[in-house]
PDB file of C-alpha atoms in Angstrom:
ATOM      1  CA  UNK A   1      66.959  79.297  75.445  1.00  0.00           C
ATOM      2  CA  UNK A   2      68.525  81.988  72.893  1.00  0.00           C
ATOM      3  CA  UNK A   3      72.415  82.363  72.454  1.00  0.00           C
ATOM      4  CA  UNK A   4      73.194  85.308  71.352  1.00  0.00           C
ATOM      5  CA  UNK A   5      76.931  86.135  69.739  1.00  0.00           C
ATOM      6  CA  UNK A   6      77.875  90.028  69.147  1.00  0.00           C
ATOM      7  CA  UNK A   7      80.240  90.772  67.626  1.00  0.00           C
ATOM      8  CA  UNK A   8      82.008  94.379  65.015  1.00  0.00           C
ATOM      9  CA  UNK A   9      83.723  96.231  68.671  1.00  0.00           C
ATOM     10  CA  UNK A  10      86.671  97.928  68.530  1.00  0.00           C
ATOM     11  CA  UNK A  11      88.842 100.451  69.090  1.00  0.00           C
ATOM     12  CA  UNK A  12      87.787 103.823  67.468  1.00  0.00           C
ATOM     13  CA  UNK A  13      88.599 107.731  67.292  1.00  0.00           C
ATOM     14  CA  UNK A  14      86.076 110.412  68.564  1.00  0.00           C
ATOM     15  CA  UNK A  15      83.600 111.224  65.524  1.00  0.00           C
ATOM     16  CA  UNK A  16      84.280 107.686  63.866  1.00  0.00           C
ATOM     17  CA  UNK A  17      81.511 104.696  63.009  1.00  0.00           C
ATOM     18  CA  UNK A  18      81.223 101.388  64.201  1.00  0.00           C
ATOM     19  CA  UNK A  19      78.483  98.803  63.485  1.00  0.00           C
ATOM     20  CA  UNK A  20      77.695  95.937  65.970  1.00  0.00           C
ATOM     21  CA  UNK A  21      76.201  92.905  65.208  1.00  0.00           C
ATOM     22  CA  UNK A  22      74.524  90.139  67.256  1.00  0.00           C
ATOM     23  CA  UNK A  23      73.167  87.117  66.293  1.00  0.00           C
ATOM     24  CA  UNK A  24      70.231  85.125  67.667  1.00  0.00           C
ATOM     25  CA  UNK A  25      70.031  81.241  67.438  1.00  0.00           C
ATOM     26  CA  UNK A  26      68.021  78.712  69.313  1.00  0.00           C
ATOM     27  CA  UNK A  27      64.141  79.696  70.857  1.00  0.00           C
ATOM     28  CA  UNK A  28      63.738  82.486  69.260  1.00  0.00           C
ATOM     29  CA  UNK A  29      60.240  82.283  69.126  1.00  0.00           C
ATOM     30  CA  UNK A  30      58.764  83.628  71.864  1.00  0.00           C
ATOM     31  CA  UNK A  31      61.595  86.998  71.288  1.00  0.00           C
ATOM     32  CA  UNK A  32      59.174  89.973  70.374  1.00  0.00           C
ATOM     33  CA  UNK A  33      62.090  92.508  70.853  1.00  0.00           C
ATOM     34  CA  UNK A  34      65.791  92.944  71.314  1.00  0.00           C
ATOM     35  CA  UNK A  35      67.530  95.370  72.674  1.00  0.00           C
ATOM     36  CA  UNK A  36      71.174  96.870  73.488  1.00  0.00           C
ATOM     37  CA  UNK A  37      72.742  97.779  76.065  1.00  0.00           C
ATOM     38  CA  UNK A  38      75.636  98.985  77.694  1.00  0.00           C
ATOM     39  CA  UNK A  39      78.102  98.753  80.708  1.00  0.00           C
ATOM     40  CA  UNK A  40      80.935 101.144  81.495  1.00  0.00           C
ATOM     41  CA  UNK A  41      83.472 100.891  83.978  1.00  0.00           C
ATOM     42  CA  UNK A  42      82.396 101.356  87.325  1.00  0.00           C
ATOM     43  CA  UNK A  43      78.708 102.121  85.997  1.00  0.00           C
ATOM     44  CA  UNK A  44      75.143 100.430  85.596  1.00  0.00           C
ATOM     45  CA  UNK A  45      74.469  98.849  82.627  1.00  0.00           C
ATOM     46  CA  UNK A  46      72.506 100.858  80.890  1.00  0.00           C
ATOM     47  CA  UNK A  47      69.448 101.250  77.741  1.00  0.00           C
ATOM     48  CA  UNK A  48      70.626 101.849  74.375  1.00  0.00           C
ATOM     49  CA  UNK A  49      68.396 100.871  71.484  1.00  0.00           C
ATOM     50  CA  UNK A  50      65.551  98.445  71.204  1.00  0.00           C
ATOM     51  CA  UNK A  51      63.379  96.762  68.165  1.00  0.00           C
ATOM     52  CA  UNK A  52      60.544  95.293  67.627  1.00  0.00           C
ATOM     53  CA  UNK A  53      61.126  92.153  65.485  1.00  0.00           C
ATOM     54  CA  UNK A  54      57.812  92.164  63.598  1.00  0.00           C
ATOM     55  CA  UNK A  55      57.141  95.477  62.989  1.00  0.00           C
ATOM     56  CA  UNK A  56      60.598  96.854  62.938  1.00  0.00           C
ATOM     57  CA  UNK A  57      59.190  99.799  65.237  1.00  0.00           C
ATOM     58  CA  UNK A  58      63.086 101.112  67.413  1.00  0.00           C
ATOM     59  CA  UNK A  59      63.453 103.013  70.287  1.00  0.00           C
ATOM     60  CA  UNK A  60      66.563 104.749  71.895  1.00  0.00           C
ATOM     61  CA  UNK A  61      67.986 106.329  74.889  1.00  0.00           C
ATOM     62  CA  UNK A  62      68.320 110.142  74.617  1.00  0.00           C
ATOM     63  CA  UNK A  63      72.172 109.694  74.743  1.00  0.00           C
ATOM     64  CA  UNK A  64      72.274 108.264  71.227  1.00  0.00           C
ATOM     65  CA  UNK A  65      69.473 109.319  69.576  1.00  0.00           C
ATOM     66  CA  UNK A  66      70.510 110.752  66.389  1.00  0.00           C
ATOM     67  CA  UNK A  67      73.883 108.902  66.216  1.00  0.00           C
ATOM     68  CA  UNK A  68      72.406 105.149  66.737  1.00  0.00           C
ATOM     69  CA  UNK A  69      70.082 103.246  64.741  1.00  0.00           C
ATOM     70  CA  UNK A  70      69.434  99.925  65.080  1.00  0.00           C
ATOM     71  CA  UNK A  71      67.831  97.625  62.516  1.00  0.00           C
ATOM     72  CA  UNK A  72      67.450  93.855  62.270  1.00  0.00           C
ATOM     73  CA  UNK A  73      67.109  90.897  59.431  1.00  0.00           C
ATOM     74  CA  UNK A  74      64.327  88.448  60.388  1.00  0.00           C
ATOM     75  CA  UNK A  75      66.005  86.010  58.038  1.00  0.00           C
ATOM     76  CA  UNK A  76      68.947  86.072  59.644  1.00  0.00           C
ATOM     77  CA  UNK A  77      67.738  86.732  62.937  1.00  0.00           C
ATOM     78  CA  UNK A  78      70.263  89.197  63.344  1.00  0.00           C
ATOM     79  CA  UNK A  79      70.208  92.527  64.886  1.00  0.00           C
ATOM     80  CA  UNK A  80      72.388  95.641  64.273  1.00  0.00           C
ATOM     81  CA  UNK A  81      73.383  98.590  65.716  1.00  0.00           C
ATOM     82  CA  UNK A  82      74.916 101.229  63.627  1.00  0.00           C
ATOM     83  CA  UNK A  83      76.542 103.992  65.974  1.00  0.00           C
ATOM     84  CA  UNK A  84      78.048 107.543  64.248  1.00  0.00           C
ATOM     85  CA  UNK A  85      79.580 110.504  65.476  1.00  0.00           C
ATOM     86  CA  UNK A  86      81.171 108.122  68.786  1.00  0.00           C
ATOM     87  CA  UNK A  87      81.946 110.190  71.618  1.00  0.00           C
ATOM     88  CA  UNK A  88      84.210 109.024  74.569  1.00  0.00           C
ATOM     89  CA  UNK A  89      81.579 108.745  76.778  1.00  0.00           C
ATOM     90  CA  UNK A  90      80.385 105.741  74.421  1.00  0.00           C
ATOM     91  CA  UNK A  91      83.635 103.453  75.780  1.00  0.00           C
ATOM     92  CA  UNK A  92      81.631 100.658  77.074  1.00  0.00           C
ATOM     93  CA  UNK A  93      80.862  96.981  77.286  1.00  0.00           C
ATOM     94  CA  UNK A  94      77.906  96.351  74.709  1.00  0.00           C
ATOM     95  CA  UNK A  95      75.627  93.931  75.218  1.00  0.00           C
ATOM     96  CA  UNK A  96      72.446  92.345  73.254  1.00  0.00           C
ATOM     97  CA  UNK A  97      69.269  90.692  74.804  1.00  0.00           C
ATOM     98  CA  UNK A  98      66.106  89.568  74.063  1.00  0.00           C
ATOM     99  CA  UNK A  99      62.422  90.000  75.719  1.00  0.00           C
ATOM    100  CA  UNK A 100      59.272  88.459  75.712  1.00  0.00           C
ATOM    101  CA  UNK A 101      57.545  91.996  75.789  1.00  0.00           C
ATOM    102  CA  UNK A 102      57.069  93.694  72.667  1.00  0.00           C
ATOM    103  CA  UNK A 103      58.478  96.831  73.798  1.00  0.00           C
ATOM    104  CA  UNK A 104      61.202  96.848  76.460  1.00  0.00           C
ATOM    105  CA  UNK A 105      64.011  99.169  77.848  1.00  0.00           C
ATOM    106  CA  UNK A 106      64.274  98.265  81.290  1.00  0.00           C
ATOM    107  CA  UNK A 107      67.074  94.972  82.003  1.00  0.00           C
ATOM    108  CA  UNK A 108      64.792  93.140  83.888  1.00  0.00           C
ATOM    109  CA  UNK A 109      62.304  93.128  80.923  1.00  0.00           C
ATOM    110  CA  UNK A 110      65.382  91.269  78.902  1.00  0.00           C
ATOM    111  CA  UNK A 111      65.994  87.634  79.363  1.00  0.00           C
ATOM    112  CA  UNK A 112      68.854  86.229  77.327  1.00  0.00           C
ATOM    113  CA  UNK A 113      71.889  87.903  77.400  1.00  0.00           C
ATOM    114  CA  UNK A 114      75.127  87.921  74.812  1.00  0.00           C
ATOM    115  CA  UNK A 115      78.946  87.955  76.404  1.00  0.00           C
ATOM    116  CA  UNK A 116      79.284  91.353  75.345  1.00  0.00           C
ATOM    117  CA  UNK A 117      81.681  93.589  72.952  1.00  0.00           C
ATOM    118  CA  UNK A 118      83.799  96.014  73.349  1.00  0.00           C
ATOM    119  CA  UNK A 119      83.776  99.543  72.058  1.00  0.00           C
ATOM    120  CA  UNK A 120      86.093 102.116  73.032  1.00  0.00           C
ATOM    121  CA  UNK A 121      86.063 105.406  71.650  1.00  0.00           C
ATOM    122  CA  UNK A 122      89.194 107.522  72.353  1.00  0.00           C
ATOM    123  CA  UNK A 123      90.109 111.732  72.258  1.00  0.00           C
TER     124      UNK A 123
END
C-alpha cells in the first residue's frame, strides 16, 4: 500500500498563496498518477488537480485553473500543489491520492488516500 502525508495548510487571506505538499512512501510502483482533491463542509469531495508521474502531463478542474498548478519530484516522490489568488470558496479539506490509471479525476479511479489538510481562505 502507499501512505501518503500532506502537509503546508493553513489559514490564509482572500488573494494570498499557499503551497501543499504530499508525500508518497511505500508501493509506489504501480502509482501512474496522483491527484488532489477536496472536501468542504457539508459538500462532496471534489477534483482538483491531477499528474501524471512519468510524463509530468496535469490536469485541473475549471474552478482552479489558472490559480493551481501542480507539479511533482520523482526523486522525492512528492507531489505539490501551488494555489494563488485563494478565494473563500477554496476553504476546504485537501486531500492527495494515488491511481493506477494514468489519467484520473474521478475518486473512485484513486486508491490510496492521505488524512487530509486544511486550507481556509477568509474575506
Amino acid at each position: 500500500q502507499v501512505q501518503l502525508v500532506e502537509s503546508g495548510g493553513g489559514l490564509v487571506q482572500a488573494g494570498g498563496s499557499l503551497r501543499l505538499s504530499c508525500a508518497a512512501s511505500g508501493r509506489t510502483f504501480s502509482n501512474y498518477a496522483m491527484g488532489w482533491f477536496r472536501q468542504a463542509p457539508g459538500k462532496k469531495r471534489a477534483f482538483v488537480a491531477g499528474i501524471s508521474w512519468s510524463r509530468g502531463s496535469t490536469w485541473y478542474a475549471d474552478s482552479v485553473e489558472g490559480r493551481f498548478t501542480i507539479s511533482r519530484d520523482n526523486a522525492k516522490n512528492t507531489v505539490y500543489l501551488q494555489m494563488n489568488n485563494l478565494k473563500p470558496e477554496d476553504t476546504a479539506v485537501y486531500y492527495c491520492a494515488t491511481s493506477s490509471l494514468i489519467y484520473a479525476r474521478r475518486e473512485s479511479d484513486f486508491g490510496s488516500w492521505g488524512q487530509g489538510t486544511q486550507v481556509t481562505v477568509s474575506s
